[in-house]
Amino acid sequence: MATQLGAGEDRSIALDWQDRRLPMADTPDLRAALAEANVQTLLMVYVHLTHDAAMLDVFQNYIHPPFAMPGTDIPVECQTDLREKLHHVLVTPGAARTDAPSQALMQRMMSVGVGEPVDDEFLPLLMDQIGFEQPVPRRERSGRAAPPADFKVLVIGAGLTGMAASIKLTEAGYDHVVIEKNPEVGGTWYENRYPGVGVDTPSHFYSYSFEITPEWTTYHPVGADMQQYLLHVADKYDVRRHVQFNSVVTALAYDDDTAMWDVTVRRADGQEEVLRVNAVINGHGPLNRWKWPDIPGLDRFHGRKLHTATWDPSLDLTGKRVAVIGTGASGAQLVPAIAPQVEQLTVFMRSRHWVLYNPEIADQVSPGMKFALRHIPHFREWFRFRVYWFAADGLFGNVLMDPDWPADSPSVSALNEGMRQYALAHLHAKFADRPDLIERLTPDFPIFSKRIILDNGWFDALKRDNVALDNGRIAEITETAIRMEDGTEHEVDVIVCATGFDVANMMGNLDIHGRGGRSLRDEWGYDDPRSYLGVTVPGYPNYFMTVGPNSAPNHAAGQNLISEVQVNYIIECLDWAVAAGHRAVEARQEPFEAWNEQIATRMRQMIWSHPKANSYYNNANKRNFMSWPYRLVDYWNAMRMPDKDHFDLH
Ligand code: NAP
């Protein structure tokens, strides 16, 4: 078992995941779990184990989605009755049914559980992603052609997506190698070790559907927990067996004659080696190529200067005057974590960000809830369903502009306005005694047009005596200070750049030459990437991207889901090619153009095209190259299988 942690903290989630069996022992722990656990999830478990639809009739009047007004609390006597009945079913031999509920009952349970209709289109996604129906591993599927033994796949990166690719390639019987620049798996969660680093996506959803864990300690994982989860997965699925660590892919060149890729890999000692493979899956991670801000004089600074993505854990900030430039997700997590330690902290906010408060953000998962997740059958799957529903596509109405919504409104739809009001209420409540900060922190663009920030102590930190916010423009950095355009100078010892990543340069430093020697850099330029379905590009057979152009879930949580969807699609493409006696698939030009046209047309309806929208989702020409402008379920349903009319086989 590997024990090295990426994010530099002790392991805080135990890995003794346990089986769930019935009947359960009637213990105080079980009773505490039934008393504490989320009641909507207990309802799902009860109906799952009894098929007692009458219980759904009782609860359906009381369960509403968040933000639904007016809400009616679930009466205590209903809850007590449910908990007692479920207790009986769990501890009494033979009381639970062992057959699965029908699909119709599952769908009704889902709808009642979240207080709104769950339509048919969601069912395949939900059954898979909440963990009820794991597909049979490809290698065991009858009638499937096994990949030829000499067919080799290369995966770039052993982060969340690269690891999923490796696990699923193994399951499908593909010989493959993973090239990873770091000495350990984890990608983003290996690298990002800045104080306060965490995940904005809820813990019980942000994991692989094939490896759901009940062990999260908080409802949003801290970076170390996320990395620990990935280390656990790497151990369990023996991922490292395939990984060549401390190695960087620098170039890819397609050989038309053999339909193979020559992949140049630079090793830790600087030596280069060329690996010949049939297919390449690029799990690069769009938020991986960090960059220094373009601020005059940054090199001149005599003090310590660092970027959140390359944090030095040995750095002691005690008693230091520290500048944090950037107030995105990284800056907003870092500031509350270091503020109590430093002497003086000056936060530089170039433009404003919308901030949402989630009361669960820092909550520990209670012992009773943990017990339920660990031991009560079906509880963890049904809880995952609930979290998915409210953190993912339920938020889509925020990013689709309602054509009937007033053009001069600060929001774009009713849901978006509700979110704006919710965010404003939090801002005003937090800074009731600091109207100056309310004014300086209120954005003038619609909420969700730029990545939102979750408040995990961010606002409280800004109110501290040793923290100052400067939202002027930085003119330059001198040997000892940050000088603003208005002439103010902030003398500092340390500058932390929480200034983000070079997202639009999706190729990074990779040199990619496809069929006939064509160059992807020539076609994409620096920041204008285009793809077919976010995964392939015509002219580059068997070169597959993940989180490629216009496939990022920017309306909600769900990168884990997109990763699994794309890996599945890529392996379906490979399976199709090899079953047909070919070696490579290549997207055709017409569907590529049609898809990009469709995205461009759709994008005009999206919040990211709002005149006041400005974010790293857009390139220098204001084209959104990053976001998937539909729901996750649309991507899921569109990506089950390649459309064979849209590809050539080689
Ligand atoms: P970011 O969202 O790109 O934010 C960068 C910040 O730096 C912005 O406030 C930006 O200002 C500012 N900035 C950039 N260049 C500047 C300059 N030259 N002068 C002054 N300010 C400058 O980067 P991030 O915070 O690292 O987050 C990137 C993404 O990583 C997130 O959106 C998220 O997807 C992911 N992430 C997730 C988590 C999580 O899940 N908890 C945590 C960290 C990061 P403007 O707003 O004016 O551009």
PDB file of N, CA, C and O and ligand atoms in Angstrom, residues 189 192 194 197-201 287 291 293-295 307-308 325-331 333 348-353 450-451 473-474 498-501 616-617, ligand 1:
ATOM      1  N   TRP A 189      -4.764  17.012  -7.409  1.00  0.00           N
ATOM      2  CA  TRP A 189      -4.850  16.805  -5.956  1.00  0.00           C
ATOM      3  C   TRP A 189      -3.520  16.345  -5.384  1.00  0.00           C
ATOM      4  O   TRP A 189      -3.314  16.369  -4.174  1.00  0.00           O
ATOM      5  N   ASN A 192      -1.741  20.441  -5.819  1.00  0.00           N
ATOM      6  CA  ASN A 192      -2.241  21.612  -5.086  1.00  0.00           C
ATOM      7  C   ASN A 192      -2.207  21.355  -3.584  1.00  0.00           C
ATOM      8  O   ASN A 192      -3.021  20.611  -3.052  1.00  0.00           O
ATOM      9  N   TYR A 194      -1.641  24.071  -1.287  1.00  0.00           N
ATOM     10  CA  TYR A 194      -1.670  25.345  -0.564  1.00  0.00           C
ATOM     11  C   TYR A 194      -2.588  25.219   0.656  1.00  0.00           C
ATOM     12  O   TYR A 194      -3.544  24.431   0.648  1.00  0.00           O
ATOM     13  N   VAL A 197      -6.561  24.192   0.757  1.00  0.00           N
ATOM     14  CA  VAL A 197      -7.004  23.613  -0.517  1.00  0.00           C
ATOM     15  C   VAL A 197      -8.122  22.601  -0.278  1.00  0.00           C
ATOM     16  O   VAL A 197      -8.068  21.789   0.640  1.00  0.00           O
ATOM     17  N   GLY A 198      -9.134  22.686  -1.104  1.00  0.00           N
ATOM     18  CA  GLY A 198     -10.280  21.794  -0.947  1.00  0.00           C
ATOM     19  C   GLY A 198     -11.063  21.723  -2.235  1.00  0.00           C
ATOM     20  O   GLY A 198     -10.689  22.310  -3.251  1.00  0.00           O
ATOM     21  N   VAL A 199     -12.155  20.995  -2.153  1.00  0.00           N
ATOM     22  CA  VAL A 199     -12.975  20.734  -3.334  1.00  0.00           C
ATOM     23  C   VAL A 199     -14.326  21.404  -3.131  1.00  0.00           C
ATOM     24  O   VAL A 199     -14.939  21.232  -2.079  1.00  0.00           O
ATOM     25  N   ASP A 200     -14.788  22.127  -4.142  1.00  0.00           N
ATOM     26  CA  ASP A 200     -16.098  22.761  -4.020  1.00  0.00           C
ATOM     27  C   ASP A 200     -17.236  21.786  -4.329  1.00  0.00           C
ATOM     28  O   ASP A 200     -18.379  22.029  -3.975  1.00  0.00           O
ATOM     29  N   THR A 201     -16.922  20.701  -5.019  1.00  0.00           N
ATOM     30  CA  THR A 201     -17.935  19.688  -5.330  1.00  0.00           C
ATOM     31  C   THR A 201     -18.182  18.838  -4.074  1.00  0.00           C
ATOM     32  O   THR A 201     -17.231  18.470  -3.392  1.00  0.00           O
ATOM     33  N   LEU A 287      -6.837  22.467 -15.723  1.00  0.00           N
ATOM     34  CA  LEU A 287      -6.433  23.372 -14.648  1.00  0.00           C
ATOM     35  C   LEU A 287      -5.110  22.890 -14.070  1.00  0.00           C
ATOM     36  O   LEU A 287      -4.935  22.752 -12.868  1.00  0.00           O
ATOM     37  N   LYS A 291       0.112  29.590 -14.230  1.00  0.00           N
ATOM     38  CA  LYS A 291       0.890  30.663 -14.867  1.00  0.00           C
ATOM     39  C   LYS A 291       1.102  31.826 -13.903  1.00  0.00           C
ATOM     40  O   LYS A 291       0.246  32.119 -13.060  1.00  0.00           O
ATOM     41  N   PRO A 293       1.160  35.741 -13.181  1.00  0.00           N
ATOM     42  CA  PRO A 293       0.392  36.850 -13.782  1.00  0.00           C
ATOM     43  C   PRO A 293       1.316  37.766 -14.567  1.00  0.00           C
ATOM     44  O   PRO A 293       2.509  37.868 -14.277  1.00  0.00           O
ATOM     45  N   ASP A 294       0.719  38.416 -15.529  1.00  0.00           N
ATOM     46  CA  ASP A 294       1.469  39.325 -16.381  1.00  0.00           C
ATOM     47  C   ASP A 294       1.485  40.712 -15.710  1.00  0.00           C
ATOM     48  O   ASP A 294       0.747  41.613 -16.099  1.00  0.00           O
ATOM     49  N   ILE A 295       2.305  40.838 -14.666  1.00  0.00           N
ATOM     50  CA  ILE A 295       2.356  42.108 -13.921  1.00  0.00           C
ATOM     51  C   ILE A 295       3.776  42.648 -14.019  1.00  0.00           C
ATOM     52  O   ILE A 295       4.729  41.935 -13.661  1.00  0.00           O
ATOM     53  N   HIS A 307       3.281  30.536  -6.320  1.00  0.00           N
ATOM     54  CA  HIS A 307       1.960  30.356  -6.924  1.00  0.00           C
ATOM     55  C   HIS A 307       1.232  29.280  -6.122  1.00  0.00           C
ATOM     56  O   HIS A 307       1.861  28.324  -5.652  1.00  0.00           O
ATOM     57  N   THR A 308      -0.075  29.436  -5.986  1.00  0.00           N
ATOM     58  CA  THR A 308      -0.827  28.447  -5.189  1.00  0.00           C
ATOM     59  C   THR A 308      -0.606  27.018  -5.704  1.00  0.00           C
ATOM     60  O   THR A 308      -0.585  26.074  -4.904  1.00  0.00           O
ATOM     61  N   ILE A 325      -2.471  37.753  -4.551  1.00  0.00           N
ATOM     62  CA  ILE A 325      -3.038  38.333  -5.775  1.00  0.00           C
ATOM     63  C   ILE A 325      -3.975  37.295  -6.375  1.00  0.00           C
ATOM     64  O   ILE A 325      -3.561  36.176  -6.674  1.00  0.00           O
ATOM     65  N   GLY A 326      -5.250  37.656  -6.543  1.00  0.00           N
ATOM     66  CA  GLY A 326      -6.205  36.720  -7.124  1.00  0.00           C
ATOM     67  C   GLY A 326      -7.207  36.259  -6.090  1.00  0.00           C
ATOM     68  O   GLY A 326      -6.839  35.860  -4.976  1.00  0.00           O
ATOM     69  N   THR A 327      -8.488  36.309  -6.452  1.00  0.00           N
ATOM     70  CA  THR A 327      -9.553  35.968  -5.514  1.00  0.00           C
ATOM     71  C   THR A 327     -10.527  34.968  -6.136  1.00  0.00           C
ATOM     72  O   THR A 327     -11.729  35.042  -5.924  1.00  0.00           O
ATOM     73  N   GLY A 328      -9.994  34.042  -6.960  1.00  0.00           N
ATOM     74  CA  GLY A 328     -10.802  32.935  -7.459  1.00  0.00           C
ATOM     75  C   GLY A 328     -10.903  31.857  -6.382  1.00  0.00           C
ATOM     76  O   GLY A 328     -10.658  32.107  -5.190  1.00  0.00           O
ATOM     77  N   ALA A 329     -11.231  30.636  -6.801  1.00  0.00           N
ATOM     78  CA  ALA A 329     -11.437  29.553  -5.829  1.00  0.00           C
ATOM     79  C   ALA A 329     -10.180  29.316  -4.997  1.00  0.00           C
ATOM     80  O   ALA A 329     -10.259  29.076  -3.783  1.00  0.00           O
ATOM     81  N   SER A 330      -9.006  29.407  -5.629  1.00  0.00           N
ATOM     82  CA  SER A 330      -7.772  29.130  -4.879  1.00  0.00           C
ATOM     83  C   SER A 330      -7.510  30.233  -3.853  1.00  0.00           C
ATOM     84  O   SER A 330      -7.233  29.952  -2.679  1.00  0.00           O
ATOM     85  N   GLY A 331      -7.578  31.496  -4.284  1.00  0.00           N
ATOM     86  CA  GLY A 331      -7.320  32.606  -3.368  1.00  0.00           C
ATOM     87  C   GLY A 331      -8.314  32.616  -2.220  1.00  0.00           C
ATOM     88  O   GLY A 331      -7.942  32.846  -1.056  1.00  0.00           O
ATOM     89  N   GLN A 333      -9.826  30.185  -0.873  1.00  0.00           N
ATOM     90  CA  GLN A 333      -9.569  29.108   0.095  1.00  0.00           C
ATOM     91  C   GLN A 333      -8.308  29.395   0.905  1.00  0.00           C
ATOM     92  O   GLN A 333      -8.219  29.084   2.085  1.00  0.00           O
ATOM     93  N   PHE A 348      -5.433  41.238  -3.183  1.00  0.00           N
ATOM     94  CA  PHE A 348      -5.593  42.047  -4.389  1.00  0.00           C
ATOM     95  C   PHE A 348      -6.655  41.409  -5.273  1.00  0.00           C
ATOM     96  O   PHE A 348      -6.470  40.299  -5.772  1.00  0.00           O
ATOM     97  N   MET A 349      -7.755  42.129  -5.429  1.00  0.00           N
ATOM     98  CA  MET A 349      -8.890  41.602  -6.197  1.00  0.00           C
ATOM     99  C   MET A 349      -9.057  42.450  -7.457  1.00  0.00           C
ATOM    100  O   MET A 349      -9.520  43.579  -7.387  1.00  0.00           O
ATOM    101  N   ARG A 350      -8.666  41.881  -8.591  1.00  0.00           N
ATOM    102  CA  ARG A 350      -8.749  42.653  -9.837  1.00  0.00           C
ATOM    103  C   ARG A 350     -10.198  42.858 -10.256  1.00  0.00           C
ATOM    104  O   ARG A 350     -10.607  43.934 -10.637  1.00  0.00           O
ATOM    105  N   SER A 351     -10.968  41.790 -10.208  1.00  0.00           N
ATOM    106  CA  SER A 351     -12.403  41.950 -10.446  1.00  0.00           C
ATOM    107  C   SER A 351     -13.164  41.064  -9.472  1.00  0.00           C
ATOM    108  O   SER A 351     -12.595  40.174  -8.847  1.00  0.00           O
ATOM    109  N   ARG A 352     -14.448  41.306  -9.400  1.00  0.00           N
ATOM    110  CA  ARG A 352     -15.220  40.680  -8.316  1.00  0.00           C
ATOM    111  C   ARG A 352     -15.670  39.276  -8.695  1.00  0.00           C
ATOM    112  O   ARG A 352     -15.676  38.920  -9.871  1.00  0.00           O
ATOM    113  N   HIS A 353     -16.024  38.525  -7.709  1.00  0.00           N
ATOM    114  CA  HIS A 353     -16.533  37.164  -7.919  1.00  0.00           C
ATOM    115  C   HIS A 353     -17.810  37.016  -7.104  1.00  0.00           C
ATOM    116  O   HIS A 353     -17.877  37.507  -5.977  1.00  0.00           O
ATOM    117  N   LYS A 450     -19.336  33.517 -14.427  1.00  0.00           N
ATOM    118  CA  LYS A 450     -17.935  33.279 -14.119  1.00  0.00           C
ATOM    119  C   LYS A 450     -17.943  32.271 -12.971  1.00  0.00           C
ATOM    120  O   LYS A 450     -18.926  32.211 -12.226  1.00  0.00           O
ATOM    121  N   ARG A 451     -16.888  31.523 -12.802  1.00  0.00           N
ATOM    122  CA  ARG A 451     -16.850  30.489 -11.758  1.00  0.00           C
ATOM    123  C   ARG A 451     -17.216  31.112 -10.413  1.00  0.00           C
ATOM    124  O   ARG A 451     -16.592  32.088  -9.994  1.00  0.00           O
ATOM    125  N   ARG A 473      -6.235  48.635  -9.370  1.00  0.00           N
ATOM    126  CA  ARG A 473      -5.408  47.954 -10.381  1.00  0.00           C
ATOM    127  C   ARG A 473      -3.952  48.025  -9.950  1.00  0.00           C
ATOM    128  O   ARG A 473      -3.462  49.077  -9.527  1.00  0.00           O
ATOM    129  N   ILE A 474      -3.272  46.911 -10.082  1.00  0.00           N
ATOM    130  CA  ILE A 474      -1.842  46.886  -9.770  1.00  0.00           C
ATOM    131  C   ILE A 474      -1.101  47.534 -10.942  1.00  0.00           C
ATOM    132  O   ILE A 474      -1.299  47.149 -12.102  1.00  0.00           O
ATOM    133  N   ALA A 498      -2.408  33.725  -6.660  1.00  0.00           N
ATOM    134  CA  ALA A 498      -3.521  32.770  -6.804  1.00  0.00           C
ATOM    135  C   ALA A 498      -4.206  33.141  -8.115  1.00  0.00           C
ATOM    136  O   ALA A 498      -5.397  33.409  -8.161  1.00  0.00           O
ATOM    137  N   THR A 499      -3.401  33.179  -9.163  1.00  0.00           N
ATOM    138  CA  THR A 499      -3.833  33.811 -10.411  1.00  0.00           C
ATOM    139  C   THR A 499      -4.241  32.828 -11.499  1.00  0.00           C
ATOM    140  O   THR A 499      -4.433  33.220 -12.640  1.00  0.00           O
ATOM    141  N   GLY A 500      -4.367  31.552 -11.132  1.00  0.00           N
ATOM    142  CA  GLY A 500      -5.007  30.631 -12.047  1.00  0.00           C
ATOM    143  C   GLY A 500      -4.092  29.991 -13.073  1.00  0.00           C
ATOM    144  O   GLY A 500      -2.864  29.974 -12.923  1.00  0.00           O
ATOM    145  N   PHE A 501      -4.718  29.502 -14.117  1.00  0.00           N
ATOM    146  CA  PHE A 501      -4.074  28.560 -15.030  1.00  0.00           C
ATOM    147  C   PHE A 501      -4.199  29.020 -16.484  1.00  0.00           C
ATOM    148  O   PHE A 501      -5.060  29.827 -16.819  1.00  0.00           O
ATOM    149  N   TYR A 616     -12.374  32.834 -17.470  1.00  0.00           N
ATOM    150  CA  TYR A 616     -11.392  32.028 -18.182  1.00  0.00           C
ATOM    151  C   TYR A 616     -12.047  30.964 -19.071  1.00  0.00           C
ATOM    152  O   TYR A 616     -11.356  30.192 -19.708  1.00  0.00           O
ATOM    153  N   TYR A 617     -13.379  30.925 -19.105  1.00  0.00           N
ATOM    154  CA  TYR A 617     -14.046  30.022 -20.046  1.00  0.00           C
ATOM    155  C   TYR A 617     -13.930  30.565 -21.472  1.00  0.00           C
ATOM    156  O   TYR A 617     -14.132  29.843 -22.438  1.00  0.00           O
TER     157      TYR A 617
HETATM  158  P1  NAP B   1      -8.949  31.658 -11.324  1.00  0.00           P
HETATM  159  O1  NAP B   1     -10.312  31.242 -11.058  1.00  0.00           O
HETATM  160  O2  NAP B   1      -8.506  31.807 -12.734  1.00  0.00           O
HETATM  161  O3  NAP B   1      -8.728  33.006 -10.534  1.00  0.00           O
HETATM  162  C1  NAP B   1      -7.575  33.751 -10.737  1.00  0.00           C
HETATM  163  C2  NAP B   1      -7.669  35.028  -9.951  1.00  0.00           C
HETATM  164  O4  NAP B   1      -6.488  35.758 -10.178  1.00  0.00           O
HETATM  165  C3  NAP B   1      -8.812  35.905 -10.396  1.00  0.00           C
HETATM  166  O5  NAP B   1      -9.307  36.587  -9.296  1.00  0.00           O
HETATM  167  C4  NAP B   1      -8.135  36.844 -11.390  1.00  0.00           C
HETATM  168  O6  NAP B   1      -8.796  38.058 -11.553  1.00  0.00           O
HETATM  169  C5  NAP B   1      -6.817  37.041 -10.699  1.00  0.00           C
HETATM  170  N1  NAP B   1      -5.767  37.452 -11.610  1.00  0.00           N
HETATM  171  C6  NAP B   1      -5.287  36.766 -12.681  1.00  0.00           C
HETATM  172  N2  NAP B   1      -4.322  37.481 -13.282  1.00  0.00           N
HETATM  173  C7  NAP B   1      -4.204  38.617 -12.580  1.00  0.00           C
HETATM  174  C8  NAP B   1      -3.381  39.769 -12.710  1.00  0.00           C
HETATM  175  N3  NAP B   1      -2.503  39.872 -13.701  1.00  0.00           N
HETATM  176  N4  NAP B   1      -3.532  40.765 -11.823  1.00  0.00           N
HETATM  177  C9  NAP B   1      -4.430  40.658 -10.817  1.00  0.00           C
HETATM  178  N5  NAP B   1      -5.226  39.622 -10.639  1.00  0.00           N
HETATM  179  C10 NAP B   1      -5.118  38.605 -11.514  1.00  0.00           C
HETATM  180  O7  NAP B   1      -7.867  30.668 -10.635  1.00  0.00           O
HETATM  181  P2  NAP B   1      -8.020  29.739  -9.346  1.00  0.00           P
HETATM  182  O8  NAP B   1      -8.575  30.473  -8.212  1.00  0.00           O
HETATM  183  O9  NAP B   1      -6.724  29.043  -9.176  1.00  0.00           O
HETATM  184  O10 NAP B   1      -9.103  28.698  -9.797  1.00  0.00           O
HETATM  185  C11 NAP B   1      -9.038  28.092 -11.090  1.00  0.00           C
HETATM  186  C12 NAP B   1     -10.019  26.986 -11.153  1.00  0.00           C
HETATM  187  O11 NAP B   1      -9.482  25.867 -10.483  1.00  0.00           O
HETATM  188  C13 NAP B   1     -11.329  27.242 -10.451  1.00  0.00           C
HETATM  189  O12 NAP B   1     -12.196  28.000 -11.203  1.00  0.00           O
HETATM  190  C14 NAP B   1     -11.808  25.849 -10.224  1.00  0.00           C
HETATM  191  O13 NAP B   1     -12.411  25.352 -11.365  1.00  0.00           O
HETATM  192  C15 NAP B   1     -10.526  25.140  -9.909  1.00  0.00           C
HETATM  193  N6  NAP B   1     -10.337  25.127  -8.459  1.00  0.00           N
HETATM  194  C16 NAP B   1     -11.235  24.446  -7.754  1.00  0.00           C
HETATM  195  C17 NAP B   1     -11.142  24.452  -6.432  1.00  0.00           C
HETATM  196  C18 NAP B   1     -12.189  23.757  -5.686  1.00  0.00           C
HETATM  197  O14 NAP B   1     -12.922  22.954  -6.169  1.00  0.00           O
HETATM  198  N7  NAP B   1     -12.315  24.093  -4.471  1.00  0.00           N
HETATM  199  C19 NAP B   1     -10.118  25.095  -5.757  1.00  0.00           C
HETATM  200  C20 NAP B   1      -9.204  25.787  -6.510  1.00  0.00           C
HETATM  201  C21 NAP B   1      -9.331  25.816  -7.857  1.00  0.00           C
HETATM  202  P3  NAP B   1     -10.028  38.224 -12.576  1.00  0.00           P
HETATM  203  O15 NAP B   1     -11.206  37.664 -11.868  1.00  0.00           O
HETATM  204  O16 NAP B   1     -10.081  39.666 -12.839  1.00  0.00           O
HETATM  205  O17 NAP B   1      -9.644  37.435 -13.803  1.00  0.00           O
END
